XYZ file of C-alpha atoms in Angstrom:
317
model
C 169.796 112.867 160.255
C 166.685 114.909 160.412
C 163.653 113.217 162.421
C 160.074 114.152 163.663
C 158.299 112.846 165.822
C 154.504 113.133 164.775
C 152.138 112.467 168.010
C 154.924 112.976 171.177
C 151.812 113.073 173.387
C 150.182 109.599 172.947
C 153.622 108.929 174.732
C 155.083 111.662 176.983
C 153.184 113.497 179.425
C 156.285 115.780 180.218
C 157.549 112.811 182.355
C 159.915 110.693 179.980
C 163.486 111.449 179.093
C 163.734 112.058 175.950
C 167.843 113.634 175.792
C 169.679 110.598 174.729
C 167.147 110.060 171.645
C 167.191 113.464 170.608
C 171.163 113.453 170.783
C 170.878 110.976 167.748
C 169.732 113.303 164.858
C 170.993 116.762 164.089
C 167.776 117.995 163.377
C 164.540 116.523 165.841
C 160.901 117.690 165.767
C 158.367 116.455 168.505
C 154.766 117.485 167.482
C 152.226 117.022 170.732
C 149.891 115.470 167.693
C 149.357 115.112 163.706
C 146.336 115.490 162.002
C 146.095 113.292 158.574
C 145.951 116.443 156.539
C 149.180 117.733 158.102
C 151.337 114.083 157.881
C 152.889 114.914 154.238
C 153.913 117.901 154.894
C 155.316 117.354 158.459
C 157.367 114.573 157.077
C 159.110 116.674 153.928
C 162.535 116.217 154.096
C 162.659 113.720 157.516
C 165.087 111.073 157.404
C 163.327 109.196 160.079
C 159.389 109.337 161.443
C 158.671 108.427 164.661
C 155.201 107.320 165.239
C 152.534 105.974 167.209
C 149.332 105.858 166.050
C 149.413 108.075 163.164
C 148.678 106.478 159.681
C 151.275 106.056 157.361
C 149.848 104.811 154.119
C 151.660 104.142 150.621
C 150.430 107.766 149.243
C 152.046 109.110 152.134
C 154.815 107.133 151.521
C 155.432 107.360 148.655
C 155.525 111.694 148.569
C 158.129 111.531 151.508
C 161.254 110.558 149.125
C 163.865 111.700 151.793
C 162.421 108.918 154.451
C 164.520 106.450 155.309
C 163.522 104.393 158.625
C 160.124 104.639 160.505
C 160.242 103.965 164.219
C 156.935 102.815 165.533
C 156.348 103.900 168.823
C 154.253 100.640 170.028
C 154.205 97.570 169.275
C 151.326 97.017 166.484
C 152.286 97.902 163.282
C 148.695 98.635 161.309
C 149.412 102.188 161.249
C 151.905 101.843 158.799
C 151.886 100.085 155.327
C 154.821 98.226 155.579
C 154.570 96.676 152.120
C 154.899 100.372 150.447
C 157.120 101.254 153.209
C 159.598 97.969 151.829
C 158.892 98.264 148.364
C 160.511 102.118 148.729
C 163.135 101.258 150.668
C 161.943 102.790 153.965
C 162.767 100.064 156.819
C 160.490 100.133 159.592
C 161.144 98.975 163.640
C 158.894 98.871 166.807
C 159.432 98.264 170.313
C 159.231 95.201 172.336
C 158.018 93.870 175.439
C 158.353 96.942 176.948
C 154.911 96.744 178.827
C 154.432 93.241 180.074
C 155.017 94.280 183.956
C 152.567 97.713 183.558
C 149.725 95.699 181.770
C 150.456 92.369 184.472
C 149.546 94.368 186.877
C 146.794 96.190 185.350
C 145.284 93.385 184.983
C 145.630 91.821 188.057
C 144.378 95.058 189.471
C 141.146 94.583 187.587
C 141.008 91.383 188.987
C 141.290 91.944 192.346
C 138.894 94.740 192.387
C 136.125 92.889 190.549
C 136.919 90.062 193.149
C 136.738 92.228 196.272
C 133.813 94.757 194.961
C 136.896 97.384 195.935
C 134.823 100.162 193.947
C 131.522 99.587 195.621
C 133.097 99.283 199.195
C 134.924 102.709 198.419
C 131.681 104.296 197.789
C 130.072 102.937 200.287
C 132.575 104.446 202.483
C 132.307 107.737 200.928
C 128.578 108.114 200.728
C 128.012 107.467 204.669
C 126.632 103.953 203.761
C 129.603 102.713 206.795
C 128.449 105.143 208.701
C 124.974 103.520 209.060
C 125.845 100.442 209.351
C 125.011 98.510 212.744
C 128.311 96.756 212.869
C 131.940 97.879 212.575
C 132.266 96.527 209.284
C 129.934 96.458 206.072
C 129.879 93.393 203.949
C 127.079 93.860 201.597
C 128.793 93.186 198.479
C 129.990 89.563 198.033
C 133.965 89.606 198.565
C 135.712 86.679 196.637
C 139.572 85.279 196.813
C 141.614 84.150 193.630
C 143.248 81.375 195.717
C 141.571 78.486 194.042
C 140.270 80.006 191.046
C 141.032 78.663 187.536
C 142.497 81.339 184.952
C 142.129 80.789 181.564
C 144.400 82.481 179.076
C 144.044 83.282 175.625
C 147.424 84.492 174.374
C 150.151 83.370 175.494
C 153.043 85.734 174.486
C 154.884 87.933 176.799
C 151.768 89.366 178.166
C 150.068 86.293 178.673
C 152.496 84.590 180.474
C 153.044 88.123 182.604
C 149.553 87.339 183.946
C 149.816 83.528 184.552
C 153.247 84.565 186.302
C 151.446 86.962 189.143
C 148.027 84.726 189.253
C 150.307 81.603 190.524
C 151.684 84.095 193.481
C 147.906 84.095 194.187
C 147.379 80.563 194.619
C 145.105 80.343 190.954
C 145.383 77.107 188.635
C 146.033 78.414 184.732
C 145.302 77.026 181.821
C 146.014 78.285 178.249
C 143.885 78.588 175.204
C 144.935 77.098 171.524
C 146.364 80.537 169.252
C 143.003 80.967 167.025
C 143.936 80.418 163.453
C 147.519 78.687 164.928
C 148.858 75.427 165.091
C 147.982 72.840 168.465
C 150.441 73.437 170.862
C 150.455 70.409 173.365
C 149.030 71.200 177.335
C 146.872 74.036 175.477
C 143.081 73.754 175.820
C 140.892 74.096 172.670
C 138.651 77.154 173.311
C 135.666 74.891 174.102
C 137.537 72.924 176.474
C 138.892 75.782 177.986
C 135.537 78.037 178.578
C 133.864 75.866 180.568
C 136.053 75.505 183.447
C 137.320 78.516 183.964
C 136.386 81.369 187.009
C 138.383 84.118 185.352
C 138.928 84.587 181.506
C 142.135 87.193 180.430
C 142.643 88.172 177.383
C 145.804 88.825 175.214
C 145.751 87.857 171.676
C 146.143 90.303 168.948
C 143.143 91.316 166.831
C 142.911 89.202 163.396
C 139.980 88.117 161.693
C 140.198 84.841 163.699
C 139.722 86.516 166.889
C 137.270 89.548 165.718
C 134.292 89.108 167.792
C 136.076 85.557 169.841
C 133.769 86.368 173.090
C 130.554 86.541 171.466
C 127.452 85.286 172.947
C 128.211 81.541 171.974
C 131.627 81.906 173.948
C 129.929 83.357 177.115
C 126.870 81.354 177.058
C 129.846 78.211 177.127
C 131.678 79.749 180.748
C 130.579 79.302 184.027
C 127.540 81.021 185.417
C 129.095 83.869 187.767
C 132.737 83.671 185.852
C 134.575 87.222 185.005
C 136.046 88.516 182.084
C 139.305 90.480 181.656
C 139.953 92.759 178.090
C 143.432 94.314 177.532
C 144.266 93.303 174.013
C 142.291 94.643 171.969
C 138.224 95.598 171.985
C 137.579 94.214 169.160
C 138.213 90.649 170.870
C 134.729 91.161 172.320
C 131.453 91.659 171.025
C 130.845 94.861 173.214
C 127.292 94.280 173.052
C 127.083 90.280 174.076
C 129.117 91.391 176.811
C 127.071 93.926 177.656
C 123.876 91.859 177.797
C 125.769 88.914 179.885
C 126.259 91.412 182.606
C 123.021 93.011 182.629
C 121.182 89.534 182.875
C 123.844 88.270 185.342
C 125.493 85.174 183.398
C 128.741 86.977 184.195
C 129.576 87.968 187.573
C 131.521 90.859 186.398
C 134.049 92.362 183.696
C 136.707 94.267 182.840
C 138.092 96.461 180.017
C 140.836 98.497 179.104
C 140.136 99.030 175.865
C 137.427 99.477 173.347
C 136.365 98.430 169.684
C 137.321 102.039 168.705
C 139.165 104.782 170.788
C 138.804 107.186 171.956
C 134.639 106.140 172.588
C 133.690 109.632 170.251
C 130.579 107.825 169.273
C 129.466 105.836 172.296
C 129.638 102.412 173.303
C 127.766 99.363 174.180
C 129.804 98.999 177.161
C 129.442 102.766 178.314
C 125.746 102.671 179.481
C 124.766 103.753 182.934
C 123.058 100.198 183.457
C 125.973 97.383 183.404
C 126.232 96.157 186.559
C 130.241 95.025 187.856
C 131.969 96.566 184.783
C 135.116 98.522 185.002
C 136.348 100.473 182.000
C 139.634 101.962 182.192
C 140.740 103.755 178.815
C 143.701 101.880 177.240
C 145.858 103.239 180.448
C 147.452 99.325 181.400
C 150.279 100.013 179.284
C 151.133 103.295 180.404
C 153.232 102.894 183.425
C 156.294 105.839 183.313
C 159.066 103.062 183.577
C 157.049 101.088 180.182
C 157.161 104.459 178.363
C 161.025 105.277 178.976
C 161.771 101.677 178.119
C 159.610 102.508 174.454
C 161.994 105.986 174.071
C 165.331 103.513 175.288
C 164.233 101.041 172.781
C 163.939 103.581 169.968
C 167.033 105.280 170.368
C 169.017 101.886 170.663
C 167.480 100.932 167.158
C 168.478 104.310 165.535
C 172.352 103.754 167.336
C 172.286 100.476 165.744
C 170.946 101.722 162.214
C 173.400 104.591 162.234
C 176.081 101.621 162.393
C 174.551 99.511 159.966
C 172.656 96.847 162.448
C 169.144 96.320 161.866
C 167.221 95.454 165.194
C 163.617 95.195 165.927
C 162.543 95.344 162.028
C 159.483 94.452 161.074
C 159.198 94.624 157.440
């Protein structure tokens, strides 16, 4: 089997093992990236495309009449038409789970600094601010613990309950939203049940048209006074600029993001002015632990070993 890979380096930074994957196909291409004019002709004669963000509509498709499987290199799946892909006999796969102990403790990273003020004690360090001070210590920057805190979740898969899993080692109560759009699930809290009580809100539900724009104003004008808010699903979870105004005018205590309603940020962002006060934007990096990126290259060539016997695992179309 021939395969090419079309964007290696959304995924290896010349730090991932790649031998046992390539030992699968006869033929193997890695391209660092793709641009959409180059994806037809890239994919000519490849029995399998491996992929990660690259688009793969039903033109595209349809042209590549060798293609046989497409291995996404994520978990989302919108890249990819996976109607054309079925209706031409292409089956698809991503990968699994492979992130929920990176993006755990990415998030509870956030957390803790936005609870401790870690960045503004690190610059005060830095700048000679501690070396002024009158006392051995400085403590101008209000230093909360999670012990006692209530952390509402909203989405409750793998990642979800990653988070909920680490925030009981600290001592915080969780509770856990209704799915948006989904069926009542009993000991979940209705979203405005849910907002009001809670010190911390995570997020890490998938982006549908029931949770485009979930935080708006509305949401955050329904949470506590002083409360903070954690992002890594997906940006468009958030209206970027209700959030930003919360934090400017102080109704939020502080926020967190790891990702953005389109990335990279080419034309700006809401969230990306100089005046926010407490935000930290990190840029879609929770995921991206070396051990969650090998698992993403295992994953993928376990699914080809078991295609190449006949066994279809982690299909999704």
């Amino acid at each position: 089997m021939k395969a090419v890979f079309l964007d290696l380096h959304s995924l290896d930074c010349d730090d991932l093992d790649l031998a046992a994957l390539k030992a699968e196909f006869s033929h193997f291409h890695p391209y660092p990236a793709t641009a959409p004019q180059q994806v037809a002709k890239r994919i000519a004669g490849a029995d399998v495309v491996i992929v990660n963000k690259v688009v793969l509509d039903r033109e595209t498709l349809s042209a590549a009449t060798q293609l046989k499987h497409i291995c996404i290199a994520a978990t989302g799946t919108n890249n990819v038409d996976l109607q054309a892909a079925s209706e031409l006999g292409i089956t698809v796969s991503n990968c699994q789970a492979y992130g929920t102990a990176s993006v755990s403790q990415h998030v509870m990273a956030l957390m803790l600094a936005l609870h401790t003020n870690l960045i503004a004690y690190n610059e005060a360090a830095r700048d000679g601010r501690w070396g002024r001070a009158e006392q051995f210590c400085l403590l101008d920057y209000p230093i909360q613990e999670l012990s006692g805190k209530t952390l509402g979740i909203v989405g409750y898969g793998n990642l979800g309950a990653g988070v909920a899993q680490l925030a009981g080692a600290f001592g915080m109560n969780v509770v856990v939203a209704q799915r948006a759009g989904g069926d009542t699930v009993g000991g979940r809290l209705a979203m405005e049940e849910l907002l009001p009580q809670v010190d911390v809100l995570s997020l890490h539900c998938p982006l549908t048209e029931q949770t485009r724009d979930l935080i708006d104003a509305d949401a955050i004008e329904q949470m506590k006074t002083g409360a903070f808010l954690i992002n890594a699903s997906r940006g468009g979870i958030v209206n970027e600029a209700d959030l930003a105004d919360a934090l400017r005018r102080g109704k939020l205590a502080g926020a967190a993001t790891d990702v953005l309603s389109e990335e990279p940020p080419v034309n700006g962002n809401p969230l990306l002015a100089d005046d926010i006060p407490n935000l930290i934007i990190t840029p879609h990096s929770a995921w991206g632990s070396i051990q969650a990126r090998q698992r993403i290259v295992d994953q993928m060539t376990e699914t080809i070993v078991a295609l190449k016997a006949g066994e279809l695992i982690r299909m999704v179309n």
